[in-house]
């Protein structure tokens, strides 16, 4: 479907054509007209589906007619009264939304968008809020702080957007979200985007939306097929290190994103890779925002070939030249796996996702396969084979292997009480407040 058919104005259409977009993605085709029509929407869509444009385009169109009038005629110390609020789980994702708003023409529409994020200095944020932006993009924790100090009022809010709502709930933001929602007018339009609409997200969605239309956008088989998935069995962290070094020497790699479970390991692995001659750096929640921004700039400009990151820090990274995602450590949940591998195969390109799997992590792999309904092929590199073999798993009759999965996928062991590779090291928790 072309964007012309979706009711967008000429200047937005021009920006989309300048951005090289020729057709709407499925989530855009289903969401844009519905959002323009005004009702609440619950949209299940994966990362990389084009969901940001699916909520920003109708928003920019809707807010345009009265843009900047309110901004000019307000009292000097009045609180900011945004018309739209986009809530995002992490700083990186929020900055990504801001970049997309610029690309789709927020300024050309006469609108002002600002980001209110954890890790930014408060005085700078006060200055931004003093401009009374129409659009606020925020992480929940920092937004609550500004609401409490009276710097923001949602009395004029027309549209509330929750991006990656499942992630925000995973990160424990439920109370903050409910507080924010309670401060907005009941007349608002609410658009909730989430990888899943089941479980807690579904319950929260019910509470904060009215007669919402549900749009489920299956990630198309073709889109998923663009990301090839493999796994290598590894004996221990030394084996992981050797194999990682080998894999990263593949000339087919444009840029690689390596995921570790802990901040400490992100630093350690990035350091080891740098010593081995790779243009590598770490990205995690303990790093100052300015350093994180510089690192991401280096990645985007191609000065960095390997970024070693934790889940939280990598959320929202949209760099089309990331050709490979390597799970040095497996993620905590299958949802995180999908988010991770979605960092490659962007903008229509192919990608390869490789996981290094310890012998006791078979059940984690099986859970991922069940969630994605795709088997992950086992790969072996001559000279880098695992010495131990996977511990056989006792058959569990009630748990069928994923559809289409090869029989061999059932050969893994139950996990040890603590994942051996990272015992003693804490997984990174949210650090964006
Ligand atoms: P998102 O899921 O919003 O993070 O978008 C994923 C990527 O797809 C981003 O790089 C967007 O710039 C790109 N994108 C979004 N919509 C389109 C489209 N209609 N055509 C081509 N690329 C798009």
PDB file of C-alpha atoms and ligand atoms in Angstrom, residues 3 20-25 28 46-53 96 103-104 318 320 346-347, ligand 1:
ATOM      1  CA  UNK A   3       1.298   6.305   1.739  1.00  0.00           C
ATOM      2  CA  UNK A  20      13.248   6.631   0.370  1.00  0.00           C
ATOM      3  CA  UNK A  21      10.067   4.958   1.617  1.00  0.00           C
ATOM      4  CA  UNK A  22       8.070   3.723  -1.343  1.00  0.00           C
ATOM      5  CA  UNK A  23       5.351   1.704   0.399  1.00  0.00           C
ATOM      6  CA  UNK A  24       3.837   1.490   3.857  1.00  0.00           C
ATOM      7  CA  UNK A  25       4.882  -1.513   5.963  1.00  0.00           C
ATOM      8  CA  UNK A  28       1.773   1.353   8.936  1.00  0.00           C
ATOM      9  CA  UNK A  46       7.774  -6.343  16.408  1.00  0.00           C
ATOM     10  CA  UNK A  47      10.778  -4.127  16.479  1.00  0.00           C
ATOM     11  CA  UNK A  48      11.908  -3.256  12.949  1.00  0.00           C
ATOM     12  CA  UNK A  49       8.347  -3.365  11.604  1.00  0.00           C
ATOM     13  CA  UNK A  50       8.153   0.387  11.000  1.00  0.00           C
ATOM     14  CA  UNK A  51       5.992   0.979  14.086  1.00  0.00           C
ATOM     15  CA  UNK A  52       7.603   4.336  14.901  1.00  0.00           C
ATOM     16  CA  UNK A  53       6.317   5.879  11.682  1.00  0.00           C
ATOM     17  CA  UNK A  96      15.353   6.922  18.153  1.00  0.00           C
ATOM     18  CA  UNK A 103      13.078  12.593   9.679  1.00  0.00           C
ATOM     19  CA  UNK A 104       9.313  12.599   9.180  1.00  0.00           C
ATOM     20  CA  UNK A 318      18.714   1.220  14.477  1.00  0.00           C
ATOM     21  CA  UNK A 320      21.141  -0.677   9.012  1.00  0.00           C
ATOM     22  CA  UNK A 346      17.125  -3.657   9.245  1.00  0.00           C
ATOM     23  CA  UNK A 347      15.771  -1.619   6.355  1.00  0.00           C
TER      24      UNK A 347
HETATM   25  P1  LIG B   1      10.970   0.810  13.458  1.00  0.00           P
HETATM   26  O1  LIG B   1      10.272  -0.508  13.545  1.00  0.00           O
HETATM   27  O2  LIG B   1      10.032   1.960  13.590  1.00  0.00           O
HETATM   28  O3  LIG B   1      12.136   0.885  14.403  1.00  0.00           O
HETATM   29  O4  LIG B   1      11.561   0.950  11.968  1.00  0.00           O
HETATM   30  C1  LIG B   1      12.540   0.074  11.450  1.00  0.00           C
HETATM   31  C2  LIG B   1      13.305   0.638  10.288  1.00  0.00           C
HETATM   32  O5  LIG B   1      12.480   0.661   9.113  1.00  0.00           O
HETATM   33  C3  LIG B   1      13.795   2.077  10.456  1.00  0.00           C
HETATM   34  O6  LIG B   1      15.121   2.114   9.941  1.00  0.00           O
HETATM   35  C4  LIG B   1      12.886   2.917   9.594  1.00  0.00           C
HETATM   36  O7  LIG B   1      13.551   4.061   9.128  1.00  0.00           O
HETATM   37  C5  LIG B   1      12.553   1.933   8.469  1.00  0.00           C
HETATM   38  N1  LIG B   1      11.226   2.140   7.868  1.00  0.00           N
HETATM   39  C6  LIG B   1      10.073   2.459   8.508  1.00  0.00           C
HETATM   40  N2  LIG B   1       9.051   2.521   7.633  1.00  0.00           N
HETATM   41  C7  LIG B   1       9.554   2.235   6.417  1.00  0.00           C
HETATM   42  C8  LIG B   1       8.974   2.135   5.103  1.00  0.00           C
HETATM   43  N3  LIG B   1       7.686   2.335   4.893  1.00  0.00           N
HETATM   44  N4  LIG B   1       9.801   1.820   4.077  1.00  0.00           N
HETATM   45  C9  LIG B   1      11.128   1.602   4.312  1.00  0.00           C
HETATM   46  N5  LIG B   1      11.730   1.666   5.504  1.00  0.00           N
HETATM   47  C10 LIG B   1      10.953   1.989   6.563  1.00  0.00           C
END
